């Protein structure tokens, strides 16, 4: 089956630092990758959609200068949380849609990255 | 109003019980429907797609009513391992996005 990895799986950082999260599709090429955020007892909320080689499309209310997304290859997308603050503490999950896949509804999810900002 | 609404629960049931979860969605243009399962501190995993004709996968039965914009999931003969949060998910081709409900938490007790 299609496998998506994320690294790191968890990170603790000080307020004001930047954190980079990697999302990789291990056994397929992904034309589109999605970044979600999930706060405790809440649903997954889409933050942005990224296509390889182009700028990410951010959802309303998500600051593009704070959450930098780079989708440099068909197997790697990165999310950088710049100048992280405690309110950015959350569970960040990426997903990927296979190249040539049926539709964007087919998304394979990474295991998530738990971020805690002190 | 949320695009996808679910009763958050929790539903506490004994082993062997039958339990049903409901979900409503607001976008009538939604095209595809799913139930995902999410274990604590894990990513969501696809449980099953939902079709208008209804579909079954072992102990799990999903139903879709497009007219009422309503989706359901029935779990028969609950197992301890069924304890998780069940997410109702809707896809719209217009937006190319999956929209997740808040999830319904199920606790199956011995």
PDB file of C-alpha atoms in Angstrom:
ATOM      1  CA  UNK A   1       0.000   0.000   0.000  1.00  0.00           C
ATOM      2  CA  UNK A   2       0.971   3.636  -0.355  1.00  0.00           C
ATOM      3  CA  UNK A   3       3.099   4.855   2.531  1.00  0.00           C
ATOM      4  CA  UNK A   4       3.596   8.410   3.690  1.00  0.00           C
ATOM      5  CA  UNK A   5       6.138   9.276   6.352  1.00  0.00           C
ATOM      6  CA  UNK A   6       6.568  12.364   8.465  1.00  0.00           C
ATOM      7  CA  UNK A   7       9.550  13.566  10.366  1.00  0.00           C
ATOM      8  CA  UNK A   8       9.889  14.311  13.165  1.00  0.00           C
ATOM      9  CA  UNK A   9       7.074  12.449  14.879  1.00  0.00           C
ATOM     10  CA  UNK A  10       7.152  14.892  17.754  1.00  0.00           C
ATOM     11  CA  UNK A  11       9.022  18.066  18.598  1.00  0.00           C
ATOM     12  CA  UNK A  12       9.271  20.359  21.581  1.00  0.00           C
ATOM     13  CA  UNK A  13      10.663  23.818  20.990  1.00  0.00           C
ATOM     14  CA  UNK A  14      10.946  27.191  22.621  1.00  0.00           C
ATOM     15  CA  UNK A  15       8.680  30.048  21.673  1.00  0.00           C
ATOM     16  CA  UNK A  16      10.121  32.080  18.812  1.00  0.00           C
ATOM     17  CA  UNK A  17      11.994  29.261  17.122  1.00  0.00           C
ATOM     18  CA  UNK A  18      11.173  27.748  13.750  1.00  0.00           C
ATOM     19  CA  UNK A  19      10.306  24.140  13.203  1.00  0.00           C
ATOM     20  CA  UNK A  20      10.462  22.203   9.943  1.00  0.00           C
ATOM     21  CA  UNK A  21       8.302  19.151   9.334  1.00  0.00           C
ATOM     22  CA  UNK A  22       8.937  16.815   6.418  1.00  0.00           C
ATOM     23  CA  UNK A  23       6.353  14.758   4.588  1.00  0.00           C
ATOM     24  CA  UNK A  24       7.501  12.056   2.195  1.00  0.00           C
ATOM     25  CA  UNK A  25       5.675   9.656  -0.062  1.00  0.00           C
ATOM     26  CA  UNK A  26       7.829   6.551   0.137  1.00  0.00           C
ATOM     27  CA  UNK A  27       6.597   4.325  -2.647  1.00  0.00           C
ATOM     28  CA  UNK A  28       4.727   6.627  -4.991  1.00  0.00           C
ATOM     29  CA  UNK A  29       4.953  10.037  -6.590  1.00  0.00           C
ATOM     30  CA  UNK A  30       2.573  12.620  -5.209  1.00  0.00           C
ATOM     31  CA  UNK A  31       1.409  15.454  -7.377  1.00  0.00           C
ATOM     32  CA  UNK A  32      -0.529  16.998  -4.531  1.00  0.00           C
ATOM     33  CA  UNK A  33       0.169  17.084  -0.829  1.00  0.00           C
ATOM     34  CA  UNK A  34      -2.049  18.482   1.861  1.00  0.00           C
ATOM     35  CA  UNK A  35      -1.233  19.840   5.303  1.00  0.00           C
ATOM     36  CA  UNK A  36      -3.756  19.551   8.111  1.00  0.00           C
ATOM     37  CA  UNK A  37      -3.764  20.660  11.714  1.00  0.00           C
ATOM     38  CA  UNK A  38      -5.739  19.048  14.515  1.00  0.00           C
ATOM     39  CA  UNK A  39      -6.263  20.559  17.955  1.00  0.00           C
ATOM     40  CA  UNK A  40      -7.381  18.325  20.840  1.00  0.00           C
ATOM     41  CA  UNK A  41     -10.927  17.016  20.466  1.00  0.00           C
ATOM     42  CA  UNK A  42     -11.351  18.849  17.178  1.00  0.00           C
ATOM     43  CA  UNK A  43     -11.498  17.766  13.569  1.00  0.00           C
ATOM     44  CA  UNK A  44      -8.675  17.866  11.072  1.00  0.00           C
ATOM     45  CA  UNK A  45      -8.565  21.300   9.498  1.00  0.00           C
ATOM     46  CA  UNK A  46      -6.952  21.757   6.113  1.00  0.00           C
ATOM     47  CA  UNK A  47      -4.209  24.361   6.241  1.00  0.00           C
ATOM     48  CA  UNK A  48      -2.916  24.298   2.685  1.00  0.00           C
ATOM     49  CA  UNK A  49      -2.677  22.372  -0.538  1.00  0.00           C
ATOM     50  CA  UNK A  50       0.620  22.115  -2.334  1.00  0.00           C
ATOM     51  CA  UNK A  51       1.423  20.957  -5.826  1.00  0.00           C
ATOM     52  CA  UNK A  52       4.910  20.007  -6.880  1.00  0.00           C
ATOM     53  CA  UNK A  53       6.799  22.950  -8.305  1.00  0.00           C
ATOM     54  CA  UNK A  54       4.196  25.584  -7.557  1.00  0.00           C
ATOM     55  CA  UNK A  55       3.157  27.788  -4.672  1.00  0.00           C
ATOM     56  CA  UNK A  56       0.911  26.359  -2.031  1.00  0.00           C
ATOM     57  CA  UNK A  57      -2.717  27.391  -1.754  1.00  0.00           C
ATOM     58  CA  UNK A  58      -3.587  28.354   1.800  1.00  0.00           C
ATOM     59  CA  UNK A  59      -6.966  28.116   3.468  1.00  0.00           C
ATOM     60  CA  UNK A  60      -8.637  31.199   4.791  1.00  0.00           C
ATOM     61  CA  UNK A  61      -7.175  32.263   8.101  1.00  0.00           C
ATOM     62  CA  UNK A  62      -3.869  30.438   7.653  1.00  0.00           C
ATOM     63  CA  UNK A  63      -0.920  32.801   7.458  1.00  0.00           C
ATOM     64  CA  UNK A  64       1.289  31.869   4.528  1.00  0.00           C
ATOM     65  CA  UNK A  65       4.260  33.773   5.959  1.00  0.00           C
ATOM     66  CA  UNK A  66       4.024  31.871   9.203  1.00  0.00           C
ATOM     67  CA  UNK A  67       3.467  28.418   7.732  1.00  0.00           C
ATOM     68  CA  UNK A  68       5.936  28.078   4.885  1.00  0.00           C
ATOM     69  CA  UNK A  69       5.308  25.178   2.544  1.00  0.00           C
ATOM     70  CA  UNK A  70       7.783  23.882   0.015  1.00  0.00           C
ATOM     71  CA  UNK A  71       6.930  21.069  -2.380  1.00  0.00           C
ATOM     72  CA  UNK A  72      10.227  20.708  -4.188  1.00  0.00           C
ATOM     73  CA  UNK A  73       9.811  17.199  -5.533  1.00  0.00           C
ATOM     74  CA  UNK A  74       7.144  14.615  -6.250  1.00  0.00           C
ATOM     75  CA  UNK A  75       7.973  12.808  -3.015  1.00  0.00           C
ATOM     76  CA  UNK A  76       8.707  15.565  -0.531  1.00  0.00           C
ATOM     77  CA  UNK A  77       6.838  18.494   0.960  1.00  0.00           C
ATOM     78  CA  UNK A  78       7.959  20.496   3.974  1.00  0.00           C
ATOM     79  CA  UNK A  79       6.051  22.691   6.382  1.00  0.00           C
ATOM     80  CA  UNK A  80       8.017  25.235   8.381  1.00  0.00           C
ATOM     81  CA  UNK A  81       6.330  26.840  11.345  1.00  0.00           C
ATOM     82  CA  UNK A  82       8.193  30.121  11.707  1.00  0.00           C
ATOM     83  CA  UNK A  83       8.516  31.915  15.034  1.00  0.00           C
ATOM     84  CA  UNK A  84       6.402  29.297  16.738  1.00  0.00           C
ATOM     85  CA  UNK A  85       4.243  30.288  19.699  1.00  0.00           C
ATOM     86  CA  UNK A  86       2.386  28.154  22.247  1.00  0.00           C
ATOM     87  CA  UNK A  87      -0.871  28.543  20.306  1.00  0.00           C
ATOM     88  CA  UNK A  88       0.808  26.739  17.385  1.00  0.00           C
ATOM     89  CA  UNK A  89       1.073  23.612  19.508  1.00  0.00           C
ATOM     90  CA  UNK A  90      -0.957  21.021  17.652  1.00  0.00           C
ATOM     91  CA  UNK A  91      -0.935  17.774  15.713  1.00  0.00           C
ATOM     92  CA  UNK A  92       0.204  18.410  12.140  1.00  0.00           C
ATOM     93  CA  UNK A  93      -0.691  15.766   9.572  1.00  0.00           C
ATOM     94  CA  UNK A  94       0.199  15.614   5.912  1.00  0.00           C
ATOM     95  CA  UNK A  95      -1.415  13.594   3.172  1.00  0.00           C
ATOM     96  CA  UNK A  96      -0.503  12.833  -0.403  1.00  0.00           C
ATOM     97  CA  UNK A  97      -2.431  12.046  -3.564  1.00  0.00           C
ATOM     98  CA  UNK A  98      -0.726   9.664  -5.989  1.00  0.00           C
ATOM     99  CA  UNK A  99       0.238  10.885  -9.409  1.00  0.00           C
ATOM    100  CA  UNK A 100      -2.304   9.618 -11.883  1.00  0.00           C
ATOM    101  CA  UNK A 101      -4.622   8.735  -9.039  1.00  0.00           C
ATOM    102  CA  UNK A 102      -8.370   8.743  -9.342  1.00  0.00           C
ATOM    103  CA  UNK A 103      -8.938  12.081  -7.712  1.00  0.00           C
ATOM    104  CA  UNK A 104      -7.876  14.296  -4.866  1.00  0.00           C
ATOM    105  CA  UNK A 105     -10.259  12.324  -2.680  1.00  0.00           C
ATOM    106  CA  UNK A 106      -7.655   9.581  -2.555  1.00  0.00           C
ATOM    107  CA  UNK A 107      -5.280  10.764   0.124  1.00  0.00           C
ATOM    108  CA  UNK A 108      -2.746   8.746   2.046  1.00  0.00           C
ATOM    109  CA  UNK A 109      -1.992  10.186   5.437  1.00  0.00           C
ATOM    110  CA  UNK A 110       1.296  10.475   7.241  1.00  0.00           C
ATOM    111  CA  UNK A 111       1.545   9.467  10.903  1.00  0.00           C
ATOM    112  CA  UNK A 112       1.497  13.075  12.045  1.00  0.00           C
ATOM    113  CA  UNK A 113       3.871  15.357  13.932  1.00  0.00           C
ATOM    114  CA  UNK A 114       3.033  16.497  17.420  1.00  0.00           C
ATOM    115  CA  UNK A 115       4.382  19.989  18.093  1.00  0.00           C
ATOM    116  CA  UNK A 116       4.637  21.474  21.549  1.00  0.00           C
ATOM    117  CA  UNK A 117       5.826  25.058  21.840  1.00  0.00           C
ATOM    118  CA  UNK A 118       6.907  26.114  25.305  1.00  0.00           C
TER     119      UNK A 118
ATOM    120  CA  UNK B   1     -22.810  25.935  10.673  1.00  0.00           C
ATOM    121  CA  UNK B   2     -20.112  23.303  10.245  1.00  0.00           C
ATOM    122  CA  UNK B   3     -19.879  21.665   6.843  1.00  0.00           C
ATOM    123  CA  UNK B   4     -19.846  18.198   8.371  1.00  0.00           C
ATOM    124  CA  UNK B   5     -21.519  17.606  11.717  1.00  0.00           C
ATOM    125  CA  UNK B   6     -21.294  14.625  14.002  1.00  0.00           C
ATOM    126  CA  UNK B   7     -22.357  13.870  17.550  1.00  0.00           C
ATOM    127  CA  UNK B   8     -19.016  13.838  19.385  1.00  0.00           C
ATOM    128  CA  UNK B   9     -20.193  11.273  21.925  1.00  0.00           C
ATOM    129  CA  UNK B  10     -18.606   9.511  23.654  1.00  0.00           C
ATOM    130  CA  UNK B  11     -20.587   6.385  23.020  1.00  0.00           C
ATOM    131  CA  UNK B  12     -19.868   3.833  25.741  1.00  0.00           C
ATOM    132  CA  UNK B  13     -21.104   0.371  24.810  1.00  0.00           C
ATOM    133  CA  UNK B  14     -20.498  -3.181  26.023  1.00  0.00           C
ATOM    134  CA  UNK B  15     -18.764  -5.733  23.868  1.00  0.00           C
ATOM    135  CA  UNK B  16     -21.134  -7.311  21.402  1.00  0.00           C
ATOM    136  CA  UNK B  17     -23.413  -4.291  21.178  1.00  0.00           C
ATOM    137  CA  UNK B  18     -24.597  -2.686  17.979  1.00  0.00           C
ATOM    138  CA  UNK B  19     -23.897   1.022  17.692  1.00  0.00           C
ATOM    139  CA  UNK B  20     -24.830   3.578  15.057  1.00  0.00           C
ATOM    140  CA  UNK B  21     -23.215   6.903  14.233  1.00  0.00           C
ATOM    141  CA  UNK B  22     -24.806   9.659  12.223  1.00  0.00           C
ATOM    142  CA  UNK B  23     -23.419  12.525  10.226  1.00  0.00           C
ATOM    143  CA  UNK B  24     -24.915  15.384   8.236  1.00  0.00           C
ATOM    144  CA  UNK B  25     -23.249  17.538   5.619  1.00  0.00           C
ATOM    145  CA  UNK B  26     -24.225  20.932   4.283  1.00  0.00           C
ATOM    146  CA  UNK B  27     -22.740  21.040   0.780  1.00  0.00           C
ATOM    147  CA  UNK B  28     -25.222  19.464  -1.603  1.00  0.00           C
ATOM    148  CA  UNK B  29     -22.508  19.382  -4.285  1.00  0.00           C
ATOM    149  CA  UNK B  30     -20.464  16.903  -2.265  1.00  0.00           C
ATOM    150  CA  UNK B  31     -19.517  13.917  -4.359  1.00  0.00           C
ATOM    151  CA  UNK B  32     -17.834  11.300  -2.254  1.00  0.00           C
ATOM    152  CA  UNK B  33     -18.269  10.184   1.297  1.00  0.00           C
ATOM    153  CA  UNK B  34     -16.134   8.232   3.694  1.00  0.00           C
ATOM    154  CA  UNK B  35     -15.774   6.987   7.219  1.00  0.00           C
ATOM    155  CA  UNK B  36     -12.298   7.177   8.695  1.00  0.00           C
ATOM    156  CA  UNK B  37     -11.094   5.776  11.967  1.00  0.00           C
ATOM    157  CA  UNK B  38      -8.633   7.641  14.149  1.00  0.00           C
ATOM    158  CA  UNK B  39      -6.927   6.105  17.152  1.00  0.00           C
ATOM    159  CA  UNK B  40      -5.621   8.314  19.916  1.00  0.00           C
ATOM    160  CA  UNK B  41      -2.601  10.340  18.787  1.00  0.00           C
ATOM    161  CA  UNK B  42      -2.557   8.659  15.389  1.00  0.00           C
ATOM    162  CA  UNK B  43      -3.398   9.653  11.850  1.00  0.00           C
ATOM    163  CA  UNK B  44      -6.850   8.934  10.395  1.00  0.00           C
ATOM    164  CA  UNK B  45      -7.211   5.737   8.421  1.00  0.00           C
ATOM    165  CA  UNK B  46      -9.825   5.019   5.806  1.00  0.00           C
ATOM    166  CA  UNK B  47     -12.439   2.631   7.132  1.00  0.00           C
ATOM    167  CA  UNK B  48     -14.771   2.558   4.163  1.00  0.00           C
ATOM    168  CA  UNK B  49     -16.312   4.599   1.400  1.00  0.00           C
ATOM    169  CA  UNK B  50     -20.037   5.252   1.518  1.00  0.00           C
ATOM    170  CA  UNK B  51     -22.343   4.695  -1.427  1.00  0.00           C
ATOM    171  CA  UNK B  52     -25.977   5.594  -2.020  1.00  0.00           C
ATOM    172  CA  UNK B  53     -26.887   1.948  -2.352  1.00  0.00           C
ATOM    173  CA  UNK B  54     -25.377   1.249   1.055  1.00  0.00           C
ATOM    174  CA  UNK B  55     -22.356  -0.928   1.537  1.00  0.00           C
ATOM    175  CA  UNK B  56     -21.138  -3.438   4.028  1.00  0.00           C
ATOM    176  CA  UNK B  57     -17.693  -4.559   5.103  1.00  0.00           C
ATOM    177  CA  UNK B  58     -17.881  -7.333   7.653  1.00  0.00           C
ATOM    178  CA  UNK B  59     -19.440  -5.903  10.806  1.00  0.00           C
ATOM    179  CA  UNK B  60     -19.570  -2.393   9.375  1.00  0.00           C
ATOM    180  CA  UNK B  61     -22.431  -1.017   7.294  1.00  0.00           C
ATOM    181  CA  UNK B  62     -22.493   2.465   5.810  1.00  0.00           C
ATOM    182  CA  UNK B  63     -25.459   4.292   4.332  1.00  0.00           C
ATOM    183  CA  UNK B  64     -25.833   7.537   2.422  1.00  0.00           C
ATOM    184  CA  UNK B  65     -29.012   9.541   1.917  1.00  0.00           C
ATOM    185  CA  UNK B  66     -28.265  12.292  -0.571  1.00  0.00           C
ATOM    186  CA  UNK B  67     -31.719  13.840  -0.316  1.00  0.00           C
ATOM    187  CA  UNK B  68     -31.337  14.310   3.443  1.00  0.00           C
ATOM    188  CA  UNK B  69     -27.554  14.885   3.222  1.00  0.00           C
ATOM    189  CA  UNK B  70     -27.123  12.255   5.875  1.00  0.00           C
ATOM    190  CA  UNK B  71     -24.543   9.509   6.348  1.00  0.00           C
ATOM    191  CA  UNK B  72     -24.532   6.686   8.844  1.00  0.00           C
ATOM    192  CA  UNK B  73     -22.230   3.971  10.102  1.00  0.00           C
ATOM    193  CA  UNK B  74     -23.463   0.869  11.870  1.00  0.00           C
ATOM    194  CA  UNK B  75     -21.114  -1.377  13.808  1.00  0.00           C
ATOM    195  CA  UNK B  76     -22.421  -4.774  14.810  1.00  0.00           C
ATOM    196  CA  UNK B  77     -20.997  -7.086  17.459  1.00  0.00           C
ATOM    197  CA  UNK B  78     -18.648  -4.411  18.830  1.00  0.00           C
ATOM    198  CA  UNK B  79     -15.147  -5.475  19.784  1.00  0.00           C
ATOM    199  CA  UNK B  80     -12.809  -3.854  22.277  1.00  0.00           C
ATOM    200  CA  UNK B  81     -10.554  -3.046  19.337  1.00  0.00           C
ATOM    201  CA  UNK B  82     -13.310  -0.925  17.780  1.00  0.00           C
ATOM    202  CA  UNK B  83     -12.673   1.736  20.432  1.00  0.00           C
ATOM    203  CA  UNK B  84     -11.573   4.817  18.485  1.00  0.00           C
ATOM    204  CA  UNK B  85     -12.859   8.051  17.037  1.00  0.00           C
ATOM    205  CA  UNK B  86     -14.867   7.712  13.825  1.00  0.00           C
ATOM    206  CA  UNK B  87     -14.619  10.584  11.401  1.00  0.00           C
ATOM    207  CA  UNK B  88     -17.241  11.369   8.800  1.00  0.00           C
ATOM    208  CA  UNK B  89     -15.514  12.796   5.739  1.00  0.00           C
ATOM    209  CA  UNK B  90     -16.949  14.454   2.655  1.00  0.00           C
ATOM    210  CA  UNK B  91     -15.224  15.265  -0.621  1.00  0.00           C
ATOM    211  CA  UNK B  92     -16.280  17.926  -3.085  1.00  0.00           C
ATOM    212  CA  UNK B  93     -14.838  17.879  -6.563  1.00  0.00           C
ATOM    213  CA  UNK B  94     -15.547  21.621  -6.808  1.00  0.00           C
ATOM    214  CA  UNK B  95     -13.011  22.382  -4.121  1.00  0.00           C
ATOM    215  CA  UNK B  96     -10.815  19.295  -4.329  1.00  0.00           C
ATOM    216  CA  UNK B  97     -10.829  19.006  -0.560  1.00  0.00           C
ATOM    217  CA  UNK B  98     -11.705  16.473   2.090  1.00  0.00           C
ATOM    218  CA  UNK B  99     -13.826  17.984   4.845  1.00  0.00           C
ATOM    219  CA  UNK B 100     -13.669  16.186   8.173  1.00  0.00           C
ATOM    220  CA  UNK B 101     -16.311  16.036  10.841  1.00  0.00           C
ATOM    221  CA  UNK B 102     -15.331  16.466  14.468  1.00  0.00           C
ATOM    222  CA  UNK B 103     -15.508  12.738  15.003  1.00  0.00           C
ATOM    223  CA  UNK B 104     -17.548  10.474  17.238  1.00  0.00           C
ATOM    224  CA  UNK B 105     -15.721   8.681  20.015  1.00  0.00           C
ATOM    225  CA  UNK B 106     -16.569   5.062  20.712  1.00  0.00           C
ATOM    226  CA  UNK B 107     -15.527   3.208  23.846  1.00  0.00           C
ATOM    227  CA  UNK B 108     -16.269  -0.501  23.874  1.00  0.00           C
ATOM    228  CA  UNK B 109     -16.063  -1.977  27.352  1.00  0.00           C
ATOM    229  CA  UNK B 110     -15.687  -5.601  28.426  1.00  0.00           C
TER     230      UNK B 110
END
